[in-house]
Coordinates of C-alpha atoms in Angstrom, one line a residue:
X48 CA -8.0 -35.8 8.1
X49 CA -10.8 -35.5 5.5
X50 CA -11.6 -32.1 7.3
X51 CA -8.4 -30.8 6.9
X52 CA -7.7 -31.6 3.2
X53 CA -11.2 -29.6 3.0
X54 CA -9.6 -26.6 4.4
X55 CA -6.8 -27.0 2.8
X56 CA -8.2 -27.0 -0.7
X57 CA -10.5 -24.2 0.4
X58 CA -7.7 -22.2 1.0
X59 CA -6.1 -23.1 -2.1
X60 CA -9.5 -21.8 -4.1
X61 CA -9.6 -18.8 -2.3
X62 CA -5.8 -17.8 -3.9
X63 CA -7.2 -18.8 -6.8
X64 CA -9.7 -16.8 -7.0
X65 CA -8.9 -13.4 -5.7
X66 CA -5.9 -12.5 -7.4
X67 CA -6.1 -9.2 -8.2
X68 CA -6.1 -5.7 -6.9
X69 CA -6.8 -4.9 -3.6
X70 CA -6.1 -1.4 -2.4
X71 CA -5.3 2.1 -3.3
X72 CA -3.7 5.4 -1.3
X73 CA -6.6 8.1 -1.2
X74 CA -5.5 10.5 0.6
X75 CA -3.2 12.4 0.3
X76 CA -3.7 10.8 -3.7
X77 CA -1.3 9.0 -5.0
X78 CA 0.0 8.9 -8.3
X79 CA -2.0 6.4 -9.8
X80 CA -5.2 7.2 -7.9
X81 CA -5.2 11.7 -7.6
X82 CA -7.0 11.1 -11.2
X83 CA -9.8 9.6 -9.4
X84 CA -9.9 13.0 -6.9
X85 CA -10.2 15.6 -9.8
X86 CA -6.3 16.3 -11.0
X87 CA -5.2 16.2 -14.1
X88 CA -3.3 13.2 -14.5
X89 CA -3.6 10.1 -16.7
X90 CA -5.8 7.7 -15.4
X91 CA -4.9 4.1 -14.1
X92 CA -7.7 2.0 -13.8
X93 CA -5.5 -0.7 -12.2
X94 CA -4.8 2.0 -9.4
X95 CA -5.6 -0.6 -6.6
X96 CA -3.3 -3.4 -8.1
X97 CA 0.1 -2.2 -7.5
X98 CA 1.3 -5.1 -6.4
X99 CA 5.4 -5.0 -7.5
X100 CA 4.1 -7.4 -10.2
X101 CA 2.5 -9.7 -8.7
X102 CA 3.6 -12.7 -5.6
X103 CA 5.9 -14.8 -8.2
X104 CA 7.4 -11.6 -9.4
X105 CA 8.2 -10.1 -6.5
X106 CA 9.7 -13.0 -5.1
X107 CA 10.6 -15.3 -7.6
X108 CA 12.1 -13.7 -10.5
X109 CA 13.4 -10.1 -8.0
X110 CA 14.5 -12.0 -5.3
X111 CA 12.0 -10.1 -3.0
X112 CA 12.2 -6.1 -4.9
X113 CA 9.3 -3.6 -6.1
X114 CA 9.6 -1.0 -7.1
X115 CA 9.2 1.7 -4.6
X116 CA 5.7 2.8 -5.8
X117 CA 4.6 -0.8 -6.3
X118 CA 5.5 -1.2 -9.9
X119 CA 7.5 -4.5 -10.9
X120 CA 10.8 -3.9 -9.9
X121 CA 12.7 -4.8 -13.3
X122 CA 10.3 -2.3 -15.3
X123 CA 12.6 0.2 -17.0
X124 CA 11.0 2.9 -16.3
X125 CA 8.9 2.0 -14.1
X126 CA 5.3 3.5 -14.6
X127 CA 4.9 5.1 -11.1
X128 CA 8.1 7.1 -10.8
X129 CA 10.1 9.6 -13.3
X130 CA 9.7 8.9 -16.9
X131 CA 6.7 6.4 -16.2
X132 CA 3.2 6.6 -17.5
X133 CA 1.2 7.5 -14.4
X134 CA 4.3 10.0 -13.0
X135 CA 3.3 13.7 -13.2
X136 CA 5.3 15.5 -10.4
X137 CA 2.2 17.4 -9.4
X138 CA 2.2 18.3 -6.0
X139 CA -0.9 17.3 -4.2
X140 CA -1.0 18.7 -0.6
X141 CA 1.4 21.0 1.3
X142 CA 2.2 21.0 4.8
X143 CA 3.4 22.4 7.7
X144 CA 7.0 21.5 9.2
X145 CA 5.8 18.7 12.0
X146 CA 2.1 18.3 11.3
X147 CA -0.2 15.4 12.3
X148 CA -1.5 15.0 8.8
X149 CA -4.6 12.3 7.6
X150 CA -3.8 9.3 5.6
X151 CA -6.8 7.1 4.1
X152 CA -6.5 4.0 2.3
X153 CA -9.4 2.4 0.2
X154 CA -9.2 -1.4 0.2
X155 CA -10.8 -3.2 -2.4
X156 CA -10.3 -6.9 -1.0
X157 CA -9.2 -7.2 2.9
X158 CA -6.1 -9.7 2.7
X159 CA -5.6 -8.5 6.8
X160 CA -1.8 -7.7 7.3
X161 CA -0.7 -4.3 8.1
X162 CA 0.5 -1.0 6.4
X163 CA 3.5 1.1 7.3
X164 CA 3.8 5.0 6.1
X165 CA 7.2 5.8 5.2
X166 CA 8.7 9.6 3.7
X167 CA 11.5 10.5 1.5
X168 CA 12.7 13.6 2.0
X169 CA 13.6 15.3 -1.7
X170 CA 13.5 18.6 -3.2
X171 CA 14.2 17.1 -6.6
X172 CA 10.6 16.7 -8.8
X173 CA 12.3 14.3 -11.6
X174 CA 14.7 12.2 -9.3
X175 CA 14.6 8.8 -9.2
X176 CA 14.6 7.6 -5.7
X177 CA 16.1 4.5 -3.9
X178 CA 13.7 2.4 -1.0
X179 CA 16.8 3.6 1.4
X180 CA 15.2 7.3 1.6
X181 CA 11.7 5.9 2.6
X182 CA 13.6 3.8 5.4
X183 CA 14.8 7.4 7.2
X184 CA 11.5 8.3 7.8
X185 CA 9.0 5.8 9.3
X186 CA 5.9 7.7 10.4
X187 CA 4.0 7.0 13.3
X188 CA 1.2 8.1 15.8
X189 CA 0.8 10.4 18.2
X190 CA 1.1 7.3 20.1
X191 CA 4.1 5.8 18.6
X192 CA 2.6 3.2 16.2
X193 CA 4.5 2.6 13.5
X194 CA 2.8 -0.4 12.2
X195 CA -0.9 -0.4 11.6
X196 CA -2.9 -3.6 12.0
X197 CA -5.5 -4.6 9.5
X198 CA -8.5 -7.0 10.6
X199 CA -11.4 -8.1 8.4
X200 CA -14.1 -6.4 7.7
X201 CA -11.9 -2.8 7.3
X202 CA -12.4 -0.8 3.6
X203 CA -12.4 2.6 4.3
X204 CA -9.5 3.3 6.7
X205 CA -7.4 6.1 8.2
X206 CA -4.9 7.7 10.2
X207 CA -3.5 10.7 11.7
X208 CA 0.2 10.6 11.2
X209 CA 2.7 13.2 12.7
X210 CA 5.4 14.2 10.2
X211 CA 8.9 14.4 11.3
X212 CA 10.2 17.3 13.2
X213 CA 12.6 19.4 11.1
X214 CA 11.9 17.7 7.7
X215 CA 11.2 20.6 4.8
X216 CA 11.3 19.5 1.5
X217 CA 9.2 20.6 -1.8
X218 CA 9.0 17.7 -3.7
X219 CA 8.8 15.0 -0.6
X220 CA 7.4 11.5 -1.5
X221 CA 4.6 9.6 0.7
X222 CA 4.8 5.8 0.9
X223 CA 2.1 3.1 1.8
X224 CA 3.2 -0.2 2.1
X225 CA 0.5 -3.1 2.5
X226 CA 2.5 -6.4 3.4
X227 CA -1.3 -8.7 3.1
X228 CA -1.5 -11.5 5.9
X229 CA -3.5 -14.1 4.4
X230 CA -0.8 -16.6 2.4
X231 CA 0.3 -19.5 3.8
X232 CA 4.9 -19.1 4.4
X233 CA 7.4 -20.3 6.8
X234 CA 7.9 -18.0 10.2
X235 CA 11.6 -17.7 9.9
X236 CA 11.6 -17.6 13.6
X237 CA 10.1 -21.6 14.6
X238 CA 10.5 -22.7 11.0
X239 CA 6.8 -23.6 11.2
X240 CA 4.5 -23.2 8.5
X241 CA 1.1 -21.0 8.8
X242 CA -0.9 -18.5 7.3
X243 CA 0.8 -15.0 7.4
X244 CA 4.3 -15.8 7.6
X245 CA 7.4 -15.4 5.3
X246 CA 6.9 -13.5 2.1
X247 CA 3.6 -12.0 1.7
X248 CA 1.8 -9.9 -1.6
X249 CA 2.7 -6.0 -1.3
X250 CA 1.0 -3.5 -2.2
X251 CA 2.1 0.1 -2.4
X252 CA 1.2 4.0 -3.3
X253 CA 3.2 7.2 -3.7
X254 CA 1.9 11.1 -3.1
X255 CA 4.1 14.2 -4.0
X256 CA 3.7 16.6 -1.5
X257 CA 5.5 19.5 -0.2
X258 CA 6.1 20.4 3.7
X259 CA 7.3 23.7 5.2
X260 CA 7.6 25.1 1.8
X261 CA 5.5 27.9 1.5
X262 CA 6.5 29.2 -2.6
X263 CA 5.2 25.7 -3.7
X264 CA 1.4 25.4 -5.3
X265 CA -0.1 22.4 -5.4
X266 CA -1.2 21.1 -8.3
X267 CA -4.8 22.4 -9.2
X268 CA -8.3 20.4 -9.4
X269 CA -9.0 20.3 -13.4
X270 CA -12.9 21.5 -13.6
X271 CA -12.5 19.3 -17.4
X272 CA -11.8 16.2 -15.8
X273 CA -14.3 14.0 -14.1
X274 CA -14.3 12.7 -10.3
X275 CA -14.6 9.0 -11.2
X276 CA -16.1 6.6 -8.7
X277 CA -14.5 3.6 -8.0
X278 CA -16.4 0.6 -8.5
X279 CA -18.3 -0.2 -5.0
X280 CA -16.8 2.6 -3.1
X281 CA -18.1 5.9 -1.8
X282 CA -18.4 9.2 -4.0
X283 CA -14.6 10.4 -4.2
X284 CA -16.1 13.9 -4.0
X285 CA -16.6 13.3 0.1
X286 CA -13.2 11.4 0.7
X287 CA -12.4 14.1 2.7
X288 CA -15.4 13.8 4.7
X289 CA -14.9 10.4 4.9
X290 CA -11.2 10.8 6.7
X291 CA -13.3 12.2 9.8
X292 CA -15.6 8.9 9.2
X293 CA -13.7 5.9 8.5
X294 CA -13.9 2.8 9.4
X295 CA -11.1 2.9 11.6
X296 CA -10.0 6.2 13.1
X297 CA -7.7 4.7 15.9
X298 CA -4.9 1.6 15.0
X299 CA -4.6 -1.3 17.1
X300 CA -1.4 -1.9 18.1
X301 CA 2.0 -2.1 16.3
X302 CA 3.0 -5.3 17.7
X303 CA 1.7 -7.8 15.2
X304 CA 0.7 -11.5 16.9
X305 CA 2.7 -14.7 15.6
X306 CA 0.4 -16.4 13.0
X307 CA -1.1 -19.1 14.1
X308 CA 0.1 -22.8 12.3
X309 CA -1.8 -25.8 12.5
X310 CA -1.2 -29.4 11.8
X311 CA -1.7 -29.4 8.1
X312 CA 0.9 -26.7 7.7
X313 CA 3.5 -28.2 5.6
X314 CA 1.3 -29.8 3.4
X315 CA -0.5 -26.4 2.5
X316 CA 2.4 -24.6 2.0
X317 CA 3.8 -26.7 -0.3
X318 CA 0.3 -26.7 -2.0
X319 CA 0.2 -22.7 -2.1
X320 CA 3.5 -22.4 -3.2
X321 CA 2.8 -25.0 -6.3
X322 CA -0.4 -22.7 -7.2
X323 CA 1.8 -19.2 -6.9
X324 CA 4.2 -20.8 -9.0
X325 CA 0.9 -21.7 -11.6
X326 CA -0.8 -18.6 -11.3
X327 CA 1.4 -15.7 -10.5

């Protein structure tokens, strides 16, 4: 029993010490991170912390809801949506219809879990979008993989995704969703407690793009805006090269294995919930 207590306490210490901010969408650059790529946009120095206001805010106060770009659902306006502080409407990338595009994510803290990428077809730059729009187009790679599992050690991660056939737009929004997998919860099928089960901390990012719109011009990178290198990251001026040299050039599988539970799962789940309520 002492060994199990040690494991559980270690888990809780990890949860308390690793509280903030763990990833950003760098290609195409998201609304909060495009300033790092030289675009003339308001800087968000916490662009790796678009986590729905925090676990407790998302799941206890907002019923699991999150702003489509990672803001607290209750915020009005939301910082990364129209009328928000970090929204500019600048189109950062322009693609051909059905093109295979590169996406890249920088994880500042790896919490396992998985990524998904969605596309909302839109032509009105200042329109407030709903999650239902993004859910119409869940992007996949050439193998049909739609959910990309994250293993420990991955930091700069790249995928090649195919844009939906026949979709054209002047102001589409690409959404990155990171559902982490390092917290204890209850498996809805087995009703057992395990790491990665139940509600998890989530991170988002939104990028403004155009597809098949020849008359749309992408935002110009201002020569007067310095390129900012995230702490511990490679030089952002080389992100285009990094797309071909990242930690992950091939996803693993779209089928996630069921997290493992242990004999101390119920106790750890209760303690984890208590810590969440205190600190998040």
